[in-house]
Coordinates of C-alpha atoms in Angstrom, one line a residue:
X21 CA -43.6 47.5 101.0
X22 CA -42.0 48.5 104.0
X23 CA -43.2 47.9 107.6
X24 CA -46.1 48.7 109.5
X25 CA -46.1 51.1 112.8
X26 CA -46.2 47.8 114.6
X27 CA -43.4 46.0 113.3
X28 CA -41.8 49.7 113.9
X29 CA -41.7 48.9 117.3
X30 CA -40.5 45.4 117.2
X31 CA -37.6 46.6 115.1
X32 CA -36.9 49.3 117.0
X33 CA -36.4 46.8 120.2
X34 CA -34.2 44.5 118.4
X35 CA -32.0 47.9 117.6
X36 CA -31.9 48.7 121.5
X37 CA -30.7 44.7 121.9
X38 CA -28.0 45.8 119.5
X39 CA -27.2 49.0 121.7
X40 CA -26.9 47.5 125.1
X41 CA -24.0 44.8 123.7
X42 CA -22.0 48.8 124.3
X43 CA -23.4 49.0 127.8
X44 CA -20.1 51.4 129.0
X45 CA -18.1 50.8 126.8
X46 CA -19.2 54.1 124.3
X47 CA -18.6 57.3 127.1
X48 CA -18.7 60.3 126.3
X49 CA -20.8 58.7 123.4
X50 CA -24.3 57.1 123.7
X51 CA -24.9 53.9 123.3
X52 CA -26.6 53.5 119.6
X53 CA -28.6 50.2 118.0
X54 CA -29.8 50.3 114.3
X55 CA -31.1 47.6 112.1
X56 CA -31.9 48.1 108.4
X57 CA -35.5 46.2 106.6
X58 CA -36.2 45.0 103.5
X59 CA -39.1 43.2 102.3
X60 CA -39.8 42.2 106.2
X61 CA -36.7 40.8 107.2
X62 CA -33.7 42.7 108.8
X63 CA -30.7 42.6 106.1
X64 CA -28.0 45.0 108.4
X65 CA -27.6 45.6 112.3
X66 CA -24.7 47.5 113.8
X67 CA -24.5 49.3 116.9
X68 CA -21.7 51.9 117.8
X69 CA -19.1 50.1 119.4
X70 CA -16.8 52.5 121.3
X71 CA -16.0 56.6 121.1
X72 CA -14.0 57.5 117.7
X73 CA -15.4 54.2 116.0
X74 CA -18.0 54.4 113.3
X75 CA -21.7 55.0 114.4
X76 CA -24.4 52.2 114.5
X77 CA -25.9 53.6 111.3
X78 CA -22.4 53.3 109.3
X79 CA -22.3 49.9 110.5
X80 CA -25.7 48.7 110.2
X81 CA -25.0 50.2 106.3
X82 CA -21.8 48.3 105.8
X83 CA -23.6 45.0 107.4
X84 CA -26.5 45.1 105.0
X85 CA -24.3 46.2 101.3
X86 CA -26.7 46.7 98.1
X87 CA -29.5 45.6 100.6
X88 CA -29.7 49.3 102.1
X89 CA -31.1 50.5 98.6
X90 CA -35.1 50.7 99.2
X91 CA -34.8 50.2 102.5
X92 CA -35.8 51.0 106.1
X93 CA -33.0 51.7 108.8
X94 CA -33.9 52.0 112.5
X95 CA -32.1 53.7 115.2
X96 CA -32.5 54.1 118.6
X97 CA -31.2 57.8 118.6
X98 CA -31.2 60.4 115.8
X99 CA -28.7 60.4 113.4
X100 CA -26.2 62.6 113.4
X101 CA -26.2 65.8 111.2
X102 CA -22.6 67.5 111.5
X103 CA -19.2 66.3 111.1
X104 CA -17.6 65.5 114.5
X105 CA -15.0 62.7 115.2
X106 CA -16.7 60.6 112.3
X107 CA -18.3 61.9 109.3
X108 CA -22.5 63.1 109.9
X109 CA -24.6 59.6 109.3
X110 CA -27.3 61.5 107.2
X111 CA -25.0 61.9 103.8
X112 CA -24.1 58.1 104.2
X113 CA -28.1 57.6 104.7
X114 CA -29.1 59.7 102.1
X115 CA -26.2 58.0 99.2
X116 CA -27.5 54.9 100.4
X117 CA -31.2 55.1 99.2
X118 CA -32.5 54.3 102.1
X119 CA -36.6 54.7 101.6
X120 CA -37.1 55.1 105.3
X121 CA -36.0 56.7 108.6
X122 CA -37.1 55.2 112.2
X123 CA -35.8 56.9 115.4
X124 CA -36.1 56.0 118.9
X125 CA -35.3 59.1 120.5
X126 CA -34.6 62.6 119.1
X127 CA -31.0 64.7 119.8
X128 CA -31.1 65.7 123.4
X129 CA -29.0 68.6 122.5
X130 CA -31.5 71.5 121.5
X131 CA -28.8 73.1 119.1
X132 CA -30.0 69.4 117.1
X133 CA -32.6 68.6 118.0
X134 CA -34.8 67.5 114.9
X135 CA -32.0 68.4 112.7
X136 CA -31.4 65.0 111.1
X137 CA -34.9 64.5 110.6
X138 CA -35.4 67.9 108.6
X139 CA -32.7 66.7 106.1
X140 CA -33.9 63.4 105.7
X141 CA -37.1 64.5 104.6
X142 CA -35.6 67.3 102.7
X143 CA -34.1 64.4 100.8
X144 CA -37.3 62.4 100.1
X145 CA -37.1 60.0 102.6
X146 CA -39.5 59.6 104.8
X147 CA -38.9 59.8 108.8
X148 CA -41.2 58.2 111.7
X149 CA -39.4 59.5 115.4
X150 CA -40.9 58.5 118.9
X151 CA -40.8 54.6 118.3
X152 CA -40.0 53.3 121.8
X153 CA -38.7 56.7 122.8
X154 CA -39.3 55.8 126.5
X155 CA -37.0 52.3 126.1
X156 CA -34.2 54.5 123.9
X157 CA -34.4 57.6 126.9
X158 CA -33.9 55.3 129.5
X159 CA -30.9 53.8 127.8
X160 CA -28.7 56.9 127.5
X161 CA -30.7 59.0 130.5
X162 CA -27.0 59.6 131.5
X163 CA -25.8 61.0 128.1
X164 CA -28.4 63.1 128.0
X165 CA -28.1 64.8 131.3
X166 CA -24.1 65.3 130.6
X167 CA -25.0 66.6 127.1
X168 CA -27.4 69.0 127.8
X169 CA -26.2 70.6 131.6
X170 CA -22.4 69.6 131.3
X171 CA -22.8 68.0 134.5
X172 CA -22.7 63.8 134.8
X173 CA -25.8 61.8 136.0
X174 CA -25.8 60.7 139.8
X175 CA -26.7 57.4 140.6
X176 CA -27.2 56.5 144.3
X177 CA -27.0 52.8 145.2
X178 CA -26.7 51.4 148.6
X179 CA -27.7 47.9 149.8
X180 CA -29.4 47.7 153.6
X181 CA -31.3 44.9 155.5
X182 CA -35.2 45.3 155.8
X183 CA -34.6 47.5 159.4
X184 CA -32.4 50.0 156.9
X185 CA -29.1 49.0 158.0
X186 CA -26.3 48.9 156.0
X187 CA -23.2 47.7 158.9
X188 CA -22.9 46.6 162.4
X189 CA -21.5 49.4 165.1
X190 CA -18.2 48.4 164.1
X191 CA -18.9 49.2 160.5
X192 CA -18.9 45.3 158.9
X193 CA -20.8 45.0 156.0
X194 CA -20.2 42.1 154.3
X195 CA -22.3 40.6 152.7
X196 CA -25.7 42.2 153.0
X197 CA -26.6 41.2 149.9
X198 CA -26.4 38.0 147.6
X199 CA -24.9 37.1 144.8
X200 CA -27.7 38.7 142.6
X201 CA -27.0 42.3 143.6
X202 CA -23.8 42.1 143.9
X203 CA -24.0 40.9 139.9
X204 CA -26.0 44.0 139.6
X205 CA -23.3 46.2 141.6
X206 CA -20.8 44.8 138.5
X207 CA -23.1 45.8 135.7
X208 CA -23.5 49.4 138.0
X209 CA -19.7 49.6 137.8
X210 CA -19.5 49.0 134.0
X211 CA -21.8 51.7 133.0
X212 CA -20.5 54.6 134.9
X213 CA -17.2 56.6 134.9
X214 CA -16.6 57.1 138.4
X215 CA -17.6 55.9 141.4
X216 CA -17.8 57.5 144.8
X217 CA -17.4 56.4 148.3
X218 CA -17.0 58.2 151.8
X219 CA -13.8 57.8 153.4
X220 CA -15.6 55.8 156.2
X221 CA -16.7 52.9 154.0
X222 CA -13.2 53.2 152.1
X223 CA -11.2 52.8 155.9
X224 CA -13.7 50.4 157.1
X225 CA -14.1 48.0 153.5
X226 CA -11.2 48.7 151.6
X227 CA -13.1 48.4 148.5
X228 CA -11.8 47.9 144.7
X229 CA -14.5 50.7 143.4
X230 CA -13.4 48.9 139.7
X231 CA -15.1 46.2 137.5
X232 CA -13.8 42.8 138.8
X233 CA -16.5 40.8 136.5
X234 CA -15.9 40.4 133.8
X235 CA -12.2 40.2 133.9
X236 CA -10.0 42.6 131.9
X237 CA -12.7 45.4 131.3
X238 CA -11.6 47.9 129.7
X239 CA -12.8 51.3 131.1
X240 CA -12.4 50.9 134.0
X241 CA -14.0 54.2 136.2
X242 CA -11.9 56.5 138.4
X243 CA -12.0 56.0 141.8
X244 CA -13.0 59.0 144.2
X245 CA -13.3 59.0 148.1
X246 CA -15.0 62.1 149.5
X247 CA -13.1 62.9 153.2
X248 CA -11.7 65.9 154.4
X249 CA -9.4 63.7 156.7
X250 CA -7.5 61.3 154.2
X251 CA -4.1 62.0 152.1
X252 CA -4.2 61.2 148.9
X253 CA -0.9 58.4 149.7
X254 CA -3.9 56.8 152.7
X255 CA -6.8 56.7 149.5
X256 CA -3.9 54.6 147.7
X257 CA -3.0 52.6 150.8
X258 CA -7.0 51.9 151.1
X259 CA -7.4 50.9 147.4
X260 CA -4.2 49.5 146.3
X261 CA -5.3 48.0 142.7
X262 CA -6.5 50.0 140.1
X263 CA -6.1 53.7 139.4
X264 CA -5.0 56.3 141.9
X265 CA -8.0 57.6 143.6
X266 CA -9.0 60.5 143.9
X267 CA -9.6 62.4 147.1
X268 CA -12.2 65.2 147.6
X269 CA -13.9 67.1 150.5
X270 CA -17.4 68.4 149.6
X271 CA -18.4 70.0 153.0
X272 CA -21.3 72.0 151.4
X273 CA -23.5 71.8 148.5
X274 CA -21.5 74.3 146.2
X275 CA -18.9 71.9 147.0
X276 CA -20.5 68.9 145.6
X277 CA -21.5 70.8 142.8
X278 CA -17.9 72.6 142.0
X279 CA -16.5 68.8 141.7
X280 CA -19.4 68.1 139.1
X281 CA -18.8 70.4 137.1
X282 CA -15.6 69.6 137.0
X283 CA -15.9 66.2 136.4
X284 CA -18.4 66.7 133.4
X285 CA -15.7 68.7 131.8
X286 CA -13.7 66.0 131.9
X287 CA -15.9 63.6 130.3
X288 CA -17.4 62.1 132.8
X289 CA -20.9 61.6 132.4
X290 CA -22.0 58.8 134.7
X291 CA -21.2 58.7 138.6
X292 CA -22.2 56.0 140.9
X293 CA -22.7 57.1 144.6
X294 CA -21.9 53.5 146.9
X295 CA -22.0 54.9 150.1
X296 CA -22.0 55.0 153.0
X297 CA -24.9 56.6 155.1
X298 CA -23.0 59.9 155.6
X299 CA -22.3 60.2 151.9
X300 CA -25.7 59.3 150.9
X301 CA -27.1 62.0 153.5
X302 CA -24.6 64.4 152.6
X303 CA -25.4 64.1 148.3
X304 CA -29.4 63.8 148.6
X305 CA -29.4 67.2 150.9
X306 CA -26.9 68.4 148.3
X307 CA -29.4 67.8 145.8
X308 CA -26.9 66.3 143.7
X309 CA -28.6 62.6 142.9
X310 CA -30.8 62.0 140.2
X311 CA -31.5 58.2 140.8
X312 CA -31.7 56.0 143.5
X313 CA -31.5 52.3 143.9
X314 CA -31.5 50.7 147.1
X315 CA -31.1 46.9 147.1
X316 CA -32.8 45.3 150.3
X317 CA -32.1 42.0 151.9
X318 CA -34.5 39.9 153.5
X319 CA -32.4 40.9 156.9
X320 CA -33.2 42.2 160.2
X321 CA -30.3 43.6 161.9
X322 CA -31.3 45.4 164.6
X323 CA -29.0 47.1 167.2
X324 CA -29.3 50.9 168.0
X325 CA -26.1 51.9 167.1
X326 CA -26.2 49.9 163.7
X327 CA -25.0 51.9 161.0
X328 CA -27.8 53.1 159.1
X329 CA -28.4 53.2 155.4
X330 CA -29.1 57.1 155.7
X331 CA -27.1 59.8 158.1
X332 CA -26.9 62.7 158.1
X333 CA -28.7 65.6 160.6
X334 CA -31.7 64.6 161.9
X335 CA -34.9 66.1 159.9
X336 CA -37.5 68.1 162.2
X337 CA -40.4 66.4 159.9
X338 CA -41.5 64.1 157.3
X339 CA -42.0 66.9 154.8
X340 CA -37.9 66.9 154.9
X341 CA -37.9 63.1 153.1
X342 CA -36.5 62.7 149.8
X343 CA -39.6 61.7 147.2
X344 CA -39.1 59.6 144.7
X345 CA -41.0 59.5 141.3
X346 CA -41.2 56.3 138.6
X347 CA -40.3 53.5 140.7
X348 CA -39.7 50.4 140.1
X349 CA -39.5 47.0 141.9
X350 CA -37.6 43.7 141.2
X351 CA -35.8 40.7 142.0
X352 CA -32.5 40.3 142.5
X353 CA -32.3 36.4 143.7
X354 CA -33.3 36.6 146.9
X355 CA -33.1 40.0 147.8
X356 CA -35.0 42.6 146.0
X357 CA -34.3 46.4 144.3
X358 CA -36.2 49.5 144.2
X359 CA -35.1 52.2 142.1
X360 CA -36.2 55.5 141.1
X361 CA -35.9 59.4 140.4
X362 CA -35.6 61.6 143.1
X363 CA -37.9 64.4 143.0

């Protein structure tokens, strides 16, 4: 005997647990979970580790030996069919007698899509897909994007007091938040490939734009400030450690999305947007963000000519707001985070 659809589930979240230990370190490749089930109890787990390295089915495979024979794997997205940097995972599968196939989420690549599971039933085995699809989506929603349109998945984040500022007059910001967001900011850094500020909040911060925690991390993102004033020599002056940044001046929407294209060509698939308000202003009326998260702290500022989380020109009515769709609401220590989709 196998599993049941319930115990599906439950195995398919301890293969997303297996996934995340990746969280980006695996761009341009998704981040991958799989256990492997026998008799009720998990006898492999593997998760894909880093681009060029084995996927999380080889590993899970190698972990569970003999044990694979009869059994059912789980994976969090659907195996591979063709050869690319690594051998395609449904031979090693198939050779191994595994019994049964669970997936999390299908290929996002329609050329794929569905692929794997047509030759795994082709070879007798017998394929269940959708099994916390939501949970496996969410995890790779920036793969996804970048494999599908070429272009890298946006990701606003700003922090503000509860009146929606974001720095005095005299542009200090620091720190609006706790030490809970600012944990969060980290774990922001790690997962993208670049991250992008406006050359106000570079001349007026001086910030790293790099992952300071935990030490040592090794992909560290590129480092863009978007100005039409500053040299590339000030943008090194402004953010001495790390690597060079990058200096780009998006005055209109093709702008914005010229240097997108462009970086999804070069393998960048996640960007994190940090600010400031004139940035933020500039990429929502660009139509350029997918996500948002604002991180608010229980902070009134006040002061007219407080810098506000927002710029931009002023809209001539509410039907010019940005909507957002699937939010979401929590705790970060004292301060709390909405996030969402931006519609």
């Amino acid at each position: 005997m196998l599993t049941s659809y319930n115990s599906d589930a439950s195995m398919m979240r301890a293969a997303l647990g297996l996934a995340k230990r990746a969280w980006g370190k695996t761009n341009p490749n998704p981040m991958v979970g799989s256990v492997i089930v026998k008799d009720g109890k998990i006898v492999g787990r593997g998760y894909h580790r880093k681009a060029g390295e084995a996927h999380a089915e080889i590993n899970a495979l190698c972990d569970a030996g003999e044990n694979a024979k009869d059994s059912a794997l789980y994976v969090t997205l659907e195996p591979c069919s063709t050869t690319g940097r690594t051998p395609p995972c449904t031979e090693a599968i198939i050779a191994a007698g595994v019994k049964k196939v669970v997936i999390g989420s299908l290929d996002p690549n329609p050329k794929h899509a569905g692929a794997a599971v047509n030759l795994l039933e082709r070879a007798g085995i017998e394929v269940v897909s959708g099994v916390e699809a939501e949970k496996c989506d969410r995890l790779n929603e920036a793969f996804f994007k970048w494999i599908v349109t070429g272009r890298p998945f946006v990701l606003l984040k700003m922090a503000m007091t509860l009146d929606g500022k974001i720095a005095t007059s005299e542009g200090l910001s620091k720190w609006i938040t706790g030490p809970f967001a600012r944990r969060r900011v980290q774990k922001l850094r790690q997962w993208s490939d670049a991250i992008v500020v406006g050359g106000g909040t570079a001349r007026h911060d001086r910030p790293s734009l790099n992952v300071r925690e935990p030490s040592g991390w090794p992909c560290q993102p590129r480092r863009i400030i978007i100005s039409s004033t500053l040299s590339s020599k000030d943008a090194l002056e402004l953010t001495p450690e790390g690597r060079e940044p990058e200096v780009f001046s998006l005055p209109d929407k093709a702008s914005w999305d010229a240097m997108f294209v462009r970086l999804g060509a070069e393998d960048v698939v996640a960007v994190l947007l940090e600010g400031g308000g004139e940035l933020a202003a500039s990429a929502l009326n660009a139509g350029v963000v997918d996500k948002a998260e604002f991180h608010i702290a229980p902070k009134i500022l006040g002061g007219r000519n407080s810098r506000a989380v927002v710029g931009g020109p002023n809209p001539m009515s509410l039907a010019e707001a940005h909507g957002f769709s699937d939010l979401s609401v929590r705790r970060l220590g004292d301060d709390i985070a909405v996030s969402g989709y931006i519609k």
